[in-house]
Amino acid sequence: MKEILQDKSFAELKSLVEEAGEKSFRARQLMEGLTQGKKISELPVSARLRALLSEQFEDEPVRIVETLTSKDGTKKFLFALADGNIVEGVFMKYKYGNTQCVSTQVGCRMGCKFCASTLNGLVRNLTAGEILGQILAVNRAEGGTKKERAVTNVVLMGSGEPFDNYANVVRFLRNLTAEEGLGMSARNISLSTCGLVPQMRAFAEEGIPLNLTVSLHAVTDEERARTMPVANAYHIADILDACAYYFEKTGRRYIFEYSLIAGENSDPAHAAALAELLRGKPCHVNLIRLNAVKERHLLAADERNAQAFLKELTARGISATLRRSMGSDIGGACGQLRAKYLGQGG
Ligand code: SAH
C-alpha cells in the first residue's frame, strides 16, 4: 500500500508542497481539494504536483463500494480500503443534523459477546486518513461541501475500539477539527469506548473536548465480564474515576451506553442498581434494545421491558433516553453488514 495523503495535517501538507518545490499557496489548494473528498487525480493543483503525489500516495484510499438505504432514511455505506479490506459506516438523518458513524479498525479484538465487529478478531488498525476518508467520501456523496457540510456530526461507534488505535484516532480527531479542513467542533463528535481506562485518562489531557461515551452494559464487574471480556482488565469503579477525571479536565458531561439484553441486564433491579451506581454524576444514559446478531445467542429485551427500565432510571433521577434502533432492516448494528458482505451470514 502507498502512503495516505489524508493522514497529513495542514502543516505537514505545507512542508510536503515546499519540499516538492511548489509555491506555498498550493498547500491550501491541496487541503481544499482533499476536504471536498477529491481523489489525487482530481485535485486542483499543478499537473506536476499531482503526478508527484500520485507516485507516493493512494489515489482514493477510501472508496464507497455499496450504499444501502433503510426505510427510515438511514444509509449504510461499505467502504473499500486500498488493500482490499472492507469497513462500514452508517449515516443517519436527524432533525438537528446528520450523523455519520465511522469505523476505527478493521474488525476488533475486544470480544464483546453481542457484537458482530469482533467475530473474527482484529485485522488491522485504520490510519487517521482512512477514518477521515469515510467522512470525506460520504460528505461528497451526500452533496456536501467544505462550507455546507452534509455530515454535521460524527460518532466513533462503527467497528473497532477507538482507544485500541489511540494515536491514529487522536490524529484523525485533530485533522477533523482543524479549521483548514472540515473544522468540525468537538461538541459535534462522540467517541465510544468499551472502557480502556489508561487511554481514557490520557485522552482527557489531549484538549479535544468531545462527547465521551462508555459502553457499560452491566452494573457489576462479574455481570459485565459475561458479555465484555474487557471487564476482566478494567473495573467499573476505575472507569467511573476516569470519567470523573474527563469531566474535571474538559467540563463535558459523559455518556453511558447500555444495550438491553433479555435475561441479562434489563430487569428493574438492574435499573435500580445502575441508578445507584451513577447517582449524582454528570452523566447521561443511552439505552438501546440489543440489535440481535445472528451469530450471537443473545436476544433483545422486549419493548415493554425497555420502557420499564427507562422509567425506573428516570424516576431515580438519572438522565436517560431510550434510543430507537435505526436501520435494523439494513443490518444497522456494528459489523453486521461487513460480516454479511464477507459471506458470513448476518
Ligand atoms: N468499541 C467501542 C465503539 C463501537 S460499538 C465501544 O465498545 O464502545 C458502539 C456501541 O454499540 C457500543 O456501545 C457497543 O457496545 C454497542 N453494540 C455493539 N453491538 C451491538 C448490538 N448488537 N446491539 C446493540 N448495541 C451494540
XYZ file of C-alpha atoms and ligand atoms in Angstrom:
372
model
C 0.000 0.000 0.000
C 1.195 3.527 -0.765
C 1.015 6.265 1.863
C -2.228 8.075 2.595
C -2.315 11.790 1.937
C -5.432 12.269 4.092
C -3.316 11.265 7.115
C -1.492 14.569 6.899
C -2.156 17.700 8.901
C -2.209 21.051 7.115
C 1.274 21.834 8.460
C 2.562 18.561 7.021
C 0.958 19.276 3.651
C 2.711 22.640 3.655
C 6.138 21.052 4.145
C 5.327 18.475 1.509
C 4.472 21.179 -1.002
C 7.620 23.140 -0.138
C 9.823 20.068 -0.441
C 8.312 19.438 -3.849
C 9.494 22.932 -4.825
C 5.966 24.226 -5.348
C 4.567 27.597 -4.274
C 3.145 27.562 -0.758
C -0.396 28.557 -1.859
C -0.607 25.072 -3.382
C -0.910 23.658 0.143
C -4.213 25.420 0.631
C -5.473 24.224 -2.758
C -4.439 20.739 -1.812
C -6.235 20.929 1.523
C -9.353 22.390 -0.133
C -9.483 19.579 -2.646
C -8.934 16.848 -0.098
C -11.568 18.346 2.183
C -14.024 18.202 -0.700
C -13.370 14.461 -0.913
C -11.421 14.616 -4.161
C -9.075 11.890 -5.376
C -5.455 12.874 -6.036
C -6.131 12.694 -9.766
C -8.892 15.314 -9.318
C -7.002 17.751 -7.086
C -6.967 21.383 -8.241
C -3.173 21.700 -8.163
C -0.490 21.778 -10.838
C -0.185 18.690 -13.031
C 3.383 18.310 -11.833
C 2.362 18.195 -8.170
C -0.478 15.784 -8.943
C 1.987 13.454 -10.648
C 4.404 13.641 -7.727
C 1.647 12.944 -5.242
C 0.309 10.035 -7.272
C 3.667 8.280 -7.078
C 3.754 8.396 -3.305
C 0.117 8.324 -2.208
C -3.063 6.300 -2.731
C -5.378 7.961 -5.244
C -8.548 7.045 -3.375
C -7.789 5.418 -0.014
C -11.478 5.061 0.923
C -13.961 4.200 -1.812
C -17.699 3.668 -1.357
C -18.494 0.255 -2.862
C -22.068 -0.154 -1.705
C -24.852 2.039 -0.335
C -27.941 0.613 1.333
C -30.880 2.833 2.220
C -33.231 1.895 5.032
C -36.957 2.638 5.125
C -36.224 5.187 7.868
C -33.738 7.030 5.631
C -30.640 5.697 7.350
C -27.910 4.844 4.887
C -25.302 2.217 5.318
C -22.065 2.528 3.384
C -19.490 -0.122 2.654
C -16.031 1.302 2.087
C -13.152 -0.444 0.348
C -9.654 0.420 1.537
C -6.624 0.395 -0.728
C -5.545 -3.080 0.433
C -8.995 -4.516 -0.284
C -10.192 -4.538 3.314
C -13.785 -3.506 3.893
C -15.213 -1.305 6.647
C -18.681 0.073 7.117
C -20.344 3.255 8.218
C -23.862 4.475 8.884
C -25.324 7.880 8.018
C -28.401 8.953 9.985
C -30.534 11.997 9.377
C -31.955 13.673 12.449
C -33.796 16.943 12.927
C -30.752 18.580 14.491
C -28.299 17.364 11.874
C -26.807 14.422 10.058
C -24.711 11.990 11.988
C -22.135 9.720 10.492
C -20.881 6.689 12.351
C -17.303 5.764 11.408
C -15.138 2.679 11.914
C -11.713 2.946 13.515
C -10.414 -0.599 12.933
C -10.957 -3.457 10.508
C -12.544 -5.906 12.951
C -11.931 -5.606 16.677
C -10.187 -7.629 19.362
C -12.333 -6.695 22.355
C -14.526 -9.789 22.030
C -17.877 -8.396 23.256
C -20.380 -11.258 23.057
C -23.185 -9.220 21.467
C -21.141 -7.505 18.761
C -20.657 -8.558 15.137
C -17.485 -6.483 14.610
C -15.369 -8.719 16.756
C -16.484 -12.091 15.315
C -13.166 -12.621 13.512
C -10.944 -10.537 15.747
C -8.806 -7.600 14.698
C -7.481 -7.445 11.141
C -5.730 -4.068 11.391
C -5.948 -0.509 12.608
C -7.209 2.185 10.258
C -4.903 5.124 9.672
C -6.108 8.638 10.547
C -6.733 9.309 6.852
C -8.761 6.138 6.414
C -11.054 7.219 9.248
C -11.326 10.772 7.884
C -11.738 9.373 4.365
C -15.040 7.747 5.349
C -16.409 11.169 6.256
C -14.984 12.882 3.185
C -16.478 10.222 0.921
C -19.950 10.400 2.475
C -19.939 14.190 2.650
C -19.201 14.237 -1.059
C -21.725 11.506 -1.902
C -24.430 13.401 0.012
C -23.719 16.637 -1.830
C -21.930 18.399 0.999
C -19.042 20.810 0.593
C -16.463 22.135 2.982
C -18.649 25.101 3.914
C -22.035 23.399 3.856
C -21.289 20.015 5.270
C -23.742 17.174 4.687
C -22.152 15.434 7.654
C -22.664 17.661 10.698
C -21.989 15.178 13.485
C -19.608 12.276 13.800
C -19.706 9.316 16.156
C -16.840 6.848 16.520
C -19.117 3.867 17.003
C -18.556 1.766 13.928
C -16.370 -1.290 14.033
C -13.301 -1.185 16.203
C -12.314 0.111 19.603
C -11.104 3.702 19.082
C -8.816 3.651 22.109
C -7.179 0.422 20.907
C -5.978 2.571 17.964
C -5.218 5.601 20.093
C -2.543 7.510 18.144
C -4.325 7.276 14.787
C -7.665 8.229 16.319
C -6.213 11.289 18.031
C -4.518 12.345 14.789
C -7.815 11.875 12.958
C -9.645 13.997 15.533
C -7.092 16.807 15.255
C -7.426 16.797 11.471
C -11.241 16.625 11.587
C -11.420 19.620 13.933
C -8.680 21.655 12.206
C -10.032 24.868 10.696
C -8.152 24.321 7.434
C -10.106 21.087 6.998
C -13.744 20.330 7.814
C -13.347 22.335 11.013
C -15.843 20.263 12.933
C -16.463 21.279 16.525
C -15.502 18.695 19.145
C -19.005 19.191 20.553
C -20.388 17.528 17.448
C -18.161 14.488 17.848
C -18.767 11.467 20.100
C -16.264 8.747 20.833
C -17.428 5.452 22.278
C -15.067 3.185 24.199
C -15.552 -0.142 25.934
C -13.654 1.427 28.819
C -9.872 1.279 28.302
C -9.014 3.212 31.443
C -5.409 4.346 30.727
C -6.408 5.727 27.321
C -9.486 7.427 28.790
C -7.214 9.233 31.225
C -4.661 10.109 28.550
C -7.413 11.400 26.271
C -8.609 13.804 28.976
C -5.257 15.570 28.520
C -5.470 15.929 24.722
C -7.573 19.083 24.730
C -10.273 17.629 22.462
C -13.481 18.151 24.459
C -15.728 15.727 22.593
C -18.613 13.687 23.979
C -17.022 10.731 25.723
C -19.250 7.675 25.686
C -18.574 4.487 27.586
C -20.172 1.128 26.831
C -21.248 -0.087 30.245
C -23.973 -2.697 29.607
C -23.827 -4.053 33.176
C -23.779 -2.860 36.782
C -21.234 -5.219 38.351
C -17.835 -6.368 37.101
C -18.928 -10.019 37.285
C -22.008 -9.458 35.149
C -20.095 -7.235 32.773
C -17.433 -9.882 32.246
C -20.112 -12.289 30.995
C -20.593 -10.213 27.830
C -17.488 -7.985 27.812
C -14.076 -9.664 28.300
C -12.513 -6.202 28.816
C -14.218 -6.220 32.230
C -11.512 -8.638 33.361
C -8.906 -5.965 32.704
C -10.662 -2.829 33.990
C -13.146 -2.438 36.809
C -16.283 -0.321 36.654
C -15.039 1.714 39.647
C -11.891 2.686 37.712
C -13.926 3.512 34.614
C -16.103 5.838 36.710
C -12.984 7.500 38.146
C -11.623 8.029 34.636
C -14.971 9.570 33.602
C -14.834 11.929 36.581
C -11.308 12.904 35.534
C -12.528 13.553 31.979
C -15.240 15.840 33.360
C -12.717 17.621 35.561
C -10.417 18.263 32.598
C -12.977 19.123 29.918
C -16.160 20.188 31.717
C -18.018 17.783 29.441
C -20.760 15.552 30.767
C -20.154 11.915 29.795
C -22.490 9.289 28.444
C -23.038 5.615 29.125
C -24.265 3.178 26.528
C -26.433 0.429 27.940
C -27.795 -2.149 25.487
C -30.749 -4.014 26.940
C -30.320 -7.778 26.645
C -33.156 -10.151 27.616
C -32.481 -12.064 30.826
C -29.060 -10.492 31.201
C -29.052 -6.835 32.289
C -32.561 -5.494 31.783
C -34.571 -6.227 34.975
C -35.925 -3.363 37.101
C -33.385 -4.435 39.741
C -30.610 -3.708 37.251
C -32.088 -0.275 36.605
C -32.161 0.439 40.339
C -28.546 -0.698 40.719
C -27.489 1.389 37.711
C -29.171 4.462 39.211
C -27.348 3.831 42.477
C -24.019 3.468 40.646
C -24.437 6.730 38.720
C -26.208 8.837 41.332
C -25.089 12.473 41.323
C -22.693 12.036 38.416
C -22.702 14.498 35.479
C -23.746 11.829 33.013
C -26.460 10.643 30.679
C -27.530 7.089 29.899
C -28.334 5.996 26.366
C -30.452 2.875 26.423
C -30.921 0.807 23.323
C -32.507 -2.590 22.859
C -29.925 -5.072 21.699
C -29.733 -5.391 17.961
C -29.677 -9.182 17.831
C -26.825 -10.586 15.763
C -27.388 -13.969 14.169
C -24.053 -15.421 15.208
C -24.632 -14.426 18.823
C -27.121 -16.162 21.091
C -28.339 -13.087 22.872
C -31.768 -11.555 22.450
C -33.081 -8.022 22.830
C -35.115 -7.106 25.889
C -38.689 -6.514 24.723
C -40.084 -3.020 24.267
C -42.151 -3.109 27.474
C -39.126 -4.142 29.460
C -37.073 -1.358 27.912
C -39.717 1.257 28.744
C -39.918 -0.008 32.342
C -36.129 0.171 32.623
C -36.140 3.763 31.378
C -38.926 4.715 33.790
C -37.129 3.180 36.742
C -33.921 5.048 35.893
C -35.528 8.427 35.372
C -37.686 8.042 38.487
C -34.431 7.679 40.365
C -33.109 10.955 38.988
C -30.868 9.649 36.213
C -30.928 11.463 32.879
C -31.649 8.770 30.297
C -33.150 8.180 26.873
C -34.241 5.054 25.070
C -32.989 5.289 21.526
C -34.721 3.847 18.539
C -32.666 1.260 16.784
C -32.201 2.743 13.322
C -31.607 0.913 10.108
C -32.252 -2.544 11.539
C -33.601 -3.654 8.146
C -30.180 -2.984 6.609
C -28.018 -4.529 9.319
C -27.554 -1.354 11.368
C -25.653 -2.963 14.227
C -21.878 -2.831 14.324
C -20.190 -5.168 11.936
C -23.385 -6.769 10.637
C -23.077 -5.519 7.100
C -19.399 -6.246 6.782
C -19.975 -9.754 8.129
C -22.655 -10.266 5.526
C -20.518 -8.838 2.749
C -17.691 -11.183 3.676
C -20.158 -14.049 3.335
C -20.511 -15.000 6.961
C -24.270 -14.642 7.215
C -25.652 -11.791 9.344
N -15.685 -0.221 20.632
C -16.477 0.918 21.014
C -17.320 1.506 19.909
C -18.004 0.602 18.935
S -19.549 -0.097 19.282
C -17.302 0.579 22.216
O -17.270 -0.556 22.675
O -17.966 1.459 22.746
C -20.745 1.177 19.527
C -21.788 0.761 20.565
O -22.669 -0.261 20.061
C -21.164 0.200 21.835
O -21.868 0.714 22.929
C -21.425 -1.284 21.679
O -21.373 -1.941 22.919
C -22.777 -1.287 21.028
N -23.162 -2.518 20.322
C -22.390 -3.389 19.654
N -23.108 -4.376 19.134
C -24.391 -4.144 19.484
C -25.625 -4.809 19.244
N -25.664 -5.938 18.559
N -26.743 -4.264 19.757
C -26.706 -3.114 20.465
N -25.594 -2.434 20.723
C -24.436 -2.952 20.248
